[in-house]
Amino acid sequence: MGRLGELEPVPRKSTVEIVYDELRTAILYGHLEPGEQLGEVELAGRLGISRGPLREAMQRLVQEGLLHSEPHRGLFVITLDRSDVEDVYLARLAIERQACALVMERNRGEAVARLTEALDRLVDAARERDRVKMSDADQAFHEVLVSSSGSPRLERMAQTLLVETRMCLNALQETYPEPEDLVEEHRRLVDAIADGEEERLLRLIEDHMTDSIKRLT
């Protein structure tokens, strides 16, 4: 890494990476809906690319579990049923519980600073009562929480689960917490880290996930 302020080459993304990001974002926001079939010819035309990079990007999403292949039919966006919703949140609990434990072992101060910024964005979204912005800020908060653990593997595993979480919320917007309740749930997590209360933090993250399962199922 260069010195602060020193110009460095800007990372260049391959066409496959760009297409992968586009498709993943479309699934995240529900523009590609659960159960929707992905037609190669149509998508290649819409994206203005050849079918080679598109196929490779779609295969990455199959490996990630966001698309599934049906023999003789093609690729489809996954559909999440009640058991899937519960499984997503239980898997998130396993990852985020461990992330919380690592945060408490390592640099709590840095984690609190980063999470406070993420919480501020959630507060702003809640003030506007904008469900999409709230979902974005909620997801960003949990991304920062896992990232603050310092474990790239936990972070990588969390990414797919957070997209699946968003798919659950897109389908069940009426179950989303009230803005004030959502902010308070996340504020308690930051406070527990700031206070060095690991037991309280682990209890709060478990409550956060199990309450979400109850609301969504």
PDB file of C-alpha atoms in Angstrom:
ATOM      1  CA  MET A   1       0.000   0.000   0.000  1.00  0.00           C
ATOM      2  CA  GLY A   2       1.332   3.454  -0.926  1.00  0.00           C
ATOM      3  CA  ARG A   3       1.626   6.414   1.358  1.00  0.00           C
ATOM      4  CA  LEU A   4      -1.496   8.432   2.165  1.00  0.00           C
ATOM      5  CA  GLY A   5      -2.379  10.685  -0.756  1.00  0.00           C
ATOM      6  CA  GLU A   6      -0.109   8.852  -3.185  1.00  0.00           C
ATOM      7  CA  LEU A   7      -1.742   8.029  -6.514  1.00  0.00           C
ATOM      8  CA  GLU A   8      -2.081   4.319  -7.239  1.00  0.00           C
ATOM      9  CA  PRO A   9      -3.486   2.320 -10.163  1.00  0.00           C
ATOM     10  CA  VAL A  10      -7.272   2.010 -10.075  1.00  0.00           C
ATOM     11  CA  PRO A  11      -8.419  -1.648  -9.995  1.00  0.00           C
ATOM     12  CA  ARG A  12      -9.986  -2.645 -13.310  1.00  0.00           C
ATOM     13  CA  LYS A  13     -12.877  -5.078 -13.335  1.00  0.00           C
ATOM     14  CA  SER A  14     -13.245  -7.709 -16.016  1.00  0.00           C
ATOM     15  CA  THR A  15     -16.455  -7.876 -18.063  1.00  0.00           C
ATOM     16  CA  VAL A  16     -17.410 -11.027 -16.138  1.00  0.00           C
ATOM     17  CA  GLU A  17     -17.056  -9.235 -12.788  1.00  0.00           C
ATOM     18  CA  ILE A  18     -19.122  -6.268 -14.018  1.00  0.00           C
ATOM     19  CA  VAL A  19     -21.898  -8.551 -15.318  1.00  0.00           C
ATOM     20  CA  TYR A  20     -21.802 -10.617 -12.119  1.00  0.00           C
ATOM     21  CA  ASP A  21     -22.233  -7.433 -10.039  1.00  0.00           C
ATOM     22  CA  GLU A  22     -25.108  -6.257 -12.274  1.00  0.00           C
ATOM     23  CA  LEU A  23     -26.993  -9.549 -12.015  1.00  0.00           C
ATOM     24  CA  ARG A  24     -26.363  -9.885  -8.279  1.00  0.00           C
ATOM     25  CA  THR A  25     -27.662  -6.344  -7.683  1.00  0.00           C
ATOM     26  CA  ALA A  26     -30.734  -7.048  -9.829  1.00  0.00           C
ATOM     27  CA  ILE A  27     -31.485 -10.120  -7.672  1.00  0.00           C
ATOM     28  CA  LEU A  28     -30.798  -8.127  -4.493  1.00  0.00           C
ATOM     29  CA  TYR A  29     -33.346  -5.438  -5.360  1.00  0.00           C
ATOM     30  CA  GLY A  30     -35.908  -7.817  -6.841  1.00  0.00           C
ATOM     31  CA  HIS A  31     -35.541  -6.592 -10.441  1.00  0.00           C
ATOM     32  CA  LEU A  32     -34.844 -10.236 -11.232  1.00  0.00           C
ATOM     33  CA  GLU A  33     -37.597 -11.864  -9.197  1.00  0.00           C
ATOM     34  CA  PRO A  34     -37.540 -15.194  -7.342  1.00  0.00           C
ATOM     35  CA  GLY A  35     -38.380 -17.977  -9.777  1.00  0.00           C
ATOM     36  CA  GLU A  36     -37.638 -15.824 -12.844  1.00  0.00           C
ATOM     37  CA  GLN A  37     -35.914 -17.560 -15.732  1.00  0.00           C
ATOM     38  CA  LEU A  38     -32.769 -15.933 -17.107  1.00  0.00           C
ATOM     39  CA  GLY A  39     -32.699 -16.039 -20.909  1.00  0.00           C
ATOM     40  CA  GLU A  40     -29.169 -15.718 -22.266  1.00  0.00           C
ATOM     41  CA  VAL A  41     -30.118 -14.021 -25.543  1.00  0.00           C
ATOM     42  CA  GLU A  42     -32.369 -11.430 -23.916  1.00  0.00           C
ATOM     43  CA  LEU A  43     -29.948 -10.641 -21.074  1.00  0.00           C
ATOM     44  CA  ALA A  44     -26.945 -10.387 -23.397  1.00  0.00           C
ATOM     45  CA  GLY A  45     -28.911  -7.929 -25.526  1.00  0.00           C
ATOM     46  CA  ARG A  46     -30.020  -5.848 -22.533  1.00  0.00           C
ATOM     47  CA  LEU A  47     -26.480  -5.706 -21.149  1.00  0.00           C
ATOM     48  CA  GLY A  48     -24.863  -5.149 -24.535  1.00  0.00           C
ATOM     49  CA  ILE A  49     -22.375  -8.006 -24.162  1.00  0.00           C
ATOM     50  CA  SER A  50     -21.566 -11.355 -25.750  1.00  0.00           C
ATOM     51  CA  ARG A  51     -22.967 -14.544 -24.243  1.00  0.00           C
ATOM     52  CA  GLY A  52     -19.556 -15.862 -23.092  1.00  0.00           C
ATOM     53  CA  PRO A  53     -19.018 -13.432 -20.179  1.00  0.00           C
ATOM     54  CA  LEU A  54     -22.726 -13.660 -19.333  1.00  0.00           C
ATOM     55  CA  ARG A  55     -22.565 -17.453 -19.013  1.00  0.00           C
ATOM     56  CA  GLU A  56     -19.480 -17.219 -16.802  1.00  0.00           C
ATOM     57  CA  ALA A  57     -21.124 -14.598 -14.552  1.00  0.00           C
ATOM     58  CA  MET A  58     -24.281 -16.697 -14.255  1.00  0.00           C
ATOM     59  CA  GLN A  59     -22.260 -19.771 -13.329  1.00  0.00           C
ATOM     60  CA  ARG A  60     -20.660 -17.787 -10.495  1.00  0.00           C
ATOM     61  CA  LEU A  61     -24.165 -17.013  -9.237  1.00  0.00           C
ATOM     62  CA  VAL A  62     -25.091 -20.709  -9.490  1.00  0.00           C
ATOM     63  CA  GLN A  63     -22.038 -21.575  -7.371  1.00  0.00           C
ATOM     64  CA  GLU A  64     -23.017 -18.839  -4.927  1.00  0.00           C
ATOM     65  CA  GLY A  65     -26.499 -20.333  -4.667  1.00  0.00           C
ATOM     66  CA  LEU A  66     -28.482 -17.358  -6.015  1.00  0.00           C
ATOM     67  CA  LEU A  67     -29.358 -19.078  -9.302  1.00  0.00           C
ATOM     68  CA  HIS A  68     -30.223 -22.721  -9.856  1.00  0.00           C
ATOM     69  CA  SER A  69     -30.173 -24.836 -12.979  1.00  0.00           C
ATOM     70  CA  GLU A  70     -33.085 -26.995 -14.137  1.00  0.00           C
ATOM     71  CA  PRO A  71     -32.217 -29.696 -16.702  1.00  0.00           C
ATOM     72  CA  HIS A  72     -33.515 -28.913 -20.218  1.00  0.00           C
ATOM     73  CA  ARG A  73     -35.047 -25.642 -18.966  1.00  0.00           C
ATOM     74  CA  GLY A  74     -32.249 -23.258 -18.011  1.00  0.00           C
ATOM     75  CA  LEU A  75     -31.278 -21.009 -15.105  1.00  0.00           C
ATOM     76  CA  PHE A  76     -33.685 -19.513 -12.589  1.00  0.00           C
ATOM     77  CA  VAL A  77     -33.448 -17.125  -9.654  1.00  0.00           C
ATOM     78  CA  ILE A  78     -33.849 -19.128  -6.439  1.00  0.00           C
ATOM     79  CA  THR A  79     -37.129 -19.052  -4.531  1.00  0.00           C
ATOM     80  CA  LEU A  80     -37.045 -19.061  -0.736  1.00  0.00           C
ATOM     81  CA  ASP A  81     -39.737 -20.895   1.232  1.00  0.00           C
ATOM     82  CA  ARG A  82     -40.358 -20.761   4.983  1.00  0.00           C
ATOM     83  CA  SER A  83     -37.672 -23.337   5.827  1.00  0.00           C
ATOM     84  CA  ASP A  84     -35.170 -21.449   3.643  1.00  0.00           C
ATOM     85  CA  VAL A  85     -35.877 -18.194   5.483  1.00  0.00           C
ATOM     86  CA  GLU A  86     -35.231 -19.869   8.833  1.00  0.00           C
ATOM     87  CA  ASP A  87     -32.072 -21.506   7.490  1.00  0.00           C
ATOM     88  CA  VAL A  88     -30.738 -18.170   6.157  1.00  0.00           C
ATOM     89  CA  TYR A  89     -31.075 -16.500   9.541  1.00  0.00           C
ATOM     90  CA  LEU A  90     -29.650 -19.461  11.459  1.00  0.00           C
ATOM     91  CA  ALA A  91     -26.632 -19.454   9.137  1.00  0.00           C
ATOM     92  CA  ARG A  92     -26.285 -15.695   9.605  1.00  0.00           C
ATOM     93  CA  LEU A  93     -26.422 -16.190  13.352  1.00  0.00           C
ATOM     94  CA  ALA A  94     -23.540 -18.680  13.205  1.00  0.00           C
ATOM     95  CA  ILE A  95     -21.420 -16.286  11.130  1.00  0.00           C
ATOM     96  CA  GLU A  96     -22.284 -13.050  12.923  1.00  0.00           C
ATOM     97  CA  ARG A  97     -21.985 -14.598  16.382  1.00  0.00           C
ATOM     98  CA  GLN A  98     -18.425 -15.644  15.552  1.00  0.00           C
ATOM     99  CA  ALA A  99     -17.760 -12.254  13.980  1.00  0.00           C
ATOM    100  CA  CYS A 100     -18.913 -10.578  17.201  1.00  0.00           C
ATOM    101  CA  ALA A 101     -16.607 -12.781  19.287  1.00  0.00           C
ATOM    102  CA  LEU A 102     -13.656 -11.849  17.051  1.00  0.00           C
ATOM    103  CA  VAL A 103     -14.544  -8.154  17.209  1.00  0.00           C
ATOM    104  CA  MET A 104     -14.408  -8.321  20.999  1.00  0.00           C
ATOM    105  CA  GLU A 105     -10.995 -10.050  20.857  1.00  0.00           C
ATOM    106  CA  ARG A 106      -9.480  -7.610  18.405  1.00  0.00           C
ATOM    107  CA  ASN A 107      -9.846  -3.879  17.721  1.00  0.00           C
ATOM    108  CA  ARG A 108     -13.114  -2.915  19.390  1.00  0.00           C
ATOM    109  CA  GLY A 109     -12.376   0.783  18.972  1.00  0.00           C
ATOM    110  CA  GLU A 110     -12.134   0.556  15.202  1.00  0.00           C
ATOM    111  CA  ALA A 111     -15.278  -1.591  15.061  1.00  0.00           C
ATOM    112  CA  VAL A 112     -17.253   0.929  17.135  1.00  0.00           C
ATOM    113  CA  ALA A 113     -16.114   3.800  14.890  1.00  0.00           C
ATOM    114  CA  ARG A 114     -17.101   1.964  11.705  1.00  0.00           C
ATOM    115  CA  LEU A 115     -20.392   0.684  13.117  1.00  0.00           C
ATOM    116  CA  THR A 116     -21.316   4.127  14.446  1.00  0.00           C
ATOM    117  CA  GLU A 117     -20.996   5.509  10.911  1.00  0.00           C
ATOM    118  CA  ALA A 118     -23.154   2.643   9.614  1.00  0.00           C
ATOM    119  CA  LEU A 119     -25.694   3.302  12.381  1.00  0.00           C
ATOM    120  CA  ASP A 120     -25.845   6.999  11.427  1.00  0.00           C
ATOM    121  CA  ARG A 121     -26.798   6.002   7.873  1.00  0.00           C
ATOM    122  CA  LEU A 122     -29.514   3.722   9.264  1.00  0.00           C
ATOM    123  CA  VAL A 123     -30.825   6.579  11.432  1.00  0.00           C
ATOM    124  CA  ASP A 124     -31.007   8.854   8.357  1.00  0.00           C
ATOM    125  CA  ALA A 125     -32.896   6.208   6.363  1.00  0.00           C
ATOM    126  CA  ALA A 126     -35.282   5.561   9.273  1.00  0.00           C
ATOM    127  CA  ARG A 127     -35.954   9.291   9.575  1.00  0.00           C
ATOM    128  CA  GLU A 128     -37.060   9.303   5.931  1.00  0.00           C
ATOM    129  CA  ARG A 129     -39.086   6.111   6.560  1.00  0.00           C
ATOM    130  CA  ASP A 130     -37.802   4.846   3.213  1.00  0.00           C
ATOM    131  CA  ARG A 131     -37.956   1.030   3.259  1.00  0.00           C
ATOM    132  CA  VAL A 132     -35.414   0.548   0.460  1.00  0.00           C
ATOM    133  CA  LYS A 133     -32.885   2.900   2.084  1.00  0.00           C
ATOM    134  CA  MET A 134     -33.521   1.246   5.446  1.00  0.00           C
ATOM    135  CA  SER A 135     -32.869  -2.198   3.943  1.00  0.00           C
ATOM    136  CA  ASP A 136     -29.685  -0.888   2.293  1.00  0.00           C
ATOM    137  CA  ALA A 137     -28.459   0.642   5.556  1.00  0.00           C
ATOM    138  CA  ASP A 138     -29.424  -2.456   7.567  1.00  0.00           C
ATOM    139  CA  GLN A 139     -27.480  -4.693   5.184  1.00  0.00           C
ATOM    140  CA  ALA A 140     -24.493  -2.303   5.196  1.00  0.00           C
ATOM    141  CA  PHE A 141     -24.423  -2.347   9.016  1.00  0.00           C
ATOM    142  CA  HIS A 142     -24.164  -6.142   9.102  1.00  0.00           C
ATOM    143  CA  GLU A 143     -21.545  -6.127   6.338  1.00  0.00           C
ATOM    144  CA  VAL A 144     -19.450  -3.764   8.478  1.00  0.00           C
ATOM    145  CA  LEU A 145     -20.012  -5.923  11.563  1.00  0.00           C
ATOM    146  CA  VAL A 146     -18.682  -9.043   9.831  1.00  0.00           C
ATOM    147  CA  SER A 147     -15.897  -7.108   8.099  1.00  0.00           C
ATOM    148  CA  SER A 148     -14.770  -5.739  11.472  1.00  0.00           C
ATOM    149  CA  SER A 149     -14.026  -9.304  12.586  1.00  0.00           C
ATOM    150  CA  GLY A 150     -10.965  -9.290  10.327  1.00  0.00           C
ATOM    151  CA  SER A 151     -11.961 -12.641   8.798  1.00  0.00           C
ATOM    152  CA  PRO A 152     -12.228 -12.504   4.982  1.00  0.00           C
ATOM    153  CA  ARG A 153     -13.804 -15.971   4.936  1.00  0.00           C
ATOM    154  CA  LEU A 154     -16.601 -14.982   7.315  1.00  0.00           C
ATOM    155  CA  GLU A 155     -17.081 -11.860   5.225  1.00  0.00           C
ATOM    156  CA  ARG A 156     -17.290 -13.892   2.017  1.00  0.00           C
ATOM    157  CA  MET A 157     -19.822 -16.334   3.500  1.00  0.00           C
ATOM    158  CA  ALA A 158     -21.948 -13.461   4.812  1.00  0.00           C
ATOM    159  CA  GLN A 159     -22.295 -11.825   1.385  1.00  0.00           C
ATOM    160  CA  THR A 160     -24.586 -14.464  -0.155  1.00  0.00           C
ATOM    161  CA  LEU A 161     -26.640 -14.752   3.024  1.00  0.00           C
ATOM    162  CA  LEU A 162     -27.221 -10.995   3.048  1.00  0.00           C
ATOM    163  CA  VAL A 163     -28.534 -11.115  -0.535  1.00  0.00           C
ATOM    164  CA  GLU A 164     -30.858 -13.981   0.442  1.00  0.00           C
ATOM    165  CA  THR A 165     -31.963 -11.948   3.467  1.00  0.00           C
ATOM    166  CA  ARG A 166     -32.832  -9.065   1.161  1.00  0.00           C
ATOM    167  CA  MET A 167     -34.873 -11.409  -1.023  1.00  0.00           C
ATOM    168  CA  CYS A 168     -36.848 -12.442   2.082  1.00  0.00           C
ATOM    169  CA  LEU A 169     -37.485  -8.804   2.994  1.00  0.00           C
ATOM    170  CA  ASN A 170     -38.471  -7.846  -0.569  1.00  0.00           C
ATOM    171  CA  ALA A 171     -41.174 -10.514  -0.488  1.00  0.00           C
ATOM    172  CA  LEU A 172     -42.336  -9.737   3.054  1.00  0.00           C
ATOM    173  CA  GLN A 173     -42.033  -5.970   3.473  1.00  0.00           C
ATOM    174  CA  GLU A 174     -44.984  -5.852   5.868  1.00  0.00           C
ATOM    175  CA  THR A 175     -42.963  -7.825   8.426  1.00  0.00           C
ATOM    176  CA  TYR A 176     -40.088  -5.318   8.517  1.00  0.00           C
ATOM    177  CA  PRO A 177     -39.632  -3.662  11.932  1.00  0.00           C
ATOM    178  CA  GLU A 178     -40.781  -0.119  12.565  1.00  0.00           C
ATOM    179  CA  PRO A 179     -37.968   2.392  11.839  1.00  0.00           C
ATOM    180  CA  GLU A 180     -37.500   3.303  15.513  1.00  0.00           C
ATOM    181  CA  ASP A 181     -37.322  -0.361  16.557  1.00  0.00           C
ATOM    182  CA  LEU A 182     -34.830  -1.162  13.795  1.00  0.00           C
ATOM    183  CA  VAL A 183     -32.527   1.673  14.856  1.00  0.00           C
ATOM    184  CA  GLU A 184     -32.752   0.708  18.525  1.00  0.00           C
ATOM    185  CA  GLU A 185     -31.884  -2.963  17.803  1.00  0.00           C
ATOM    186  CA  HIS A 186     -28.704  -1.901  16.021  1.00  0.00           C
ATOM    187  CA  ARG A 187     -27.825   0.811  18.535  1.00  0.00           C
ATOM    188  CA  ARG A 188     -27.831  -1.824  21.300  1.00  0.00           C
ATOM    189  CA  LEU A 189     -25.300  -3.892  19.343  1.00  0.00           C
ATOM    190  CA  VAL A 190     -22.940  -0.914  19.010  1.00  0.00           C
ATOM    191  CA  ASP A 191     -23.363  -0.036  22.698  1.00  0.00           C
ATOM    192  CA  ALA A 192     -22.527  -3.597  23.782  1.00  0.00           C
ATOM    193  CA  ILE A 193     -19.307  -3.536  21.747  1.00  0.00           C
ATOM    194  CA  ALA A 194     -18.397  -0.074  23.073  1.00  0.00           C
ATOM    195  CA  ASP A 195     -19.005  -1.249  26.659  1.00  0.00           C
ATOM    196  CA  GLY A 196     -16.934  -4.418  26.173  1.00  0.00           C
ATOM    197  CA  GLU A 197     -19.919  -6.593  27.111  1.00  0.00           C
ATOM    198  CA  GLU A 198     -19.342  -9.736  25.055  1.00  0.00           C
ATOM    199  CA  GLU A 199     -22.034 -11.829  26.736  1.00  0.00           C
ATOM    200  CA  ARG A 200     -24.619  -9.084  26.168  1.00  0.00           C
ATOM    201  CA  LEU A 201     -23.489  -8.658  22.554  1.00  0.00           C
ATOM    202  CA  LEU A 202     -23.818 -12.367  21.780  1.00  0.00           C
ATOM    203  CA  ARG A 203     -27.246 -12.469  23.400  1.00  0.00           C
ATOM    204  CA  LEU A 204     -28.357  -9.429  21.378  1.00  0.00           C
ATOM    205  CA  ILE A 205     -27.178 -10.835  18.036  1.00  0.00           C
ATOM    206  CA  GLU A 206     -28.985 -14.099  18.789  1.00  0.00           C
ATOM    207  CA  ASP A 207     -32.177 -12.236  19.701  1.00  0.00           C
ATOM    208  CA  HIS A 208     -31.841 -10.148  16.540  1.00  0.00           C
ATOM    209  CA  MET A 209     -31.755 -13.237  14.311  1.00  0.00           C
ATOM    210  CA  THR A 210     -34.368 -15.310  16.150  1.00  0.00           C
ATOM    211  CA  ASP A 211     -36.794 -12.355  16.251  1.00  0.00           C
ATOM    212  CA  SER A 212     -36.316 -11.958  12.494  1.00  0.00           C
ATOM    213  CA  ILE A 213     -37.197 -15.640  11.982  1.00  0.00           C
ATOM    214  CA  LYS A 214     -40.405 -15.176  13.997  1.00  0.00           C
ATOM    215  CA  ARG A 215     -41.384 -12.082  12.036  1.00  0.00           C
ATOM    216  CA  LEU A 216     -40.690 -13.588   8.634  1.00  0.00           C
ATOM    217  CA  THR A 217     -42.146 -17.056   9.177  1.00  0.00           C
TER     218      THR A 217
END
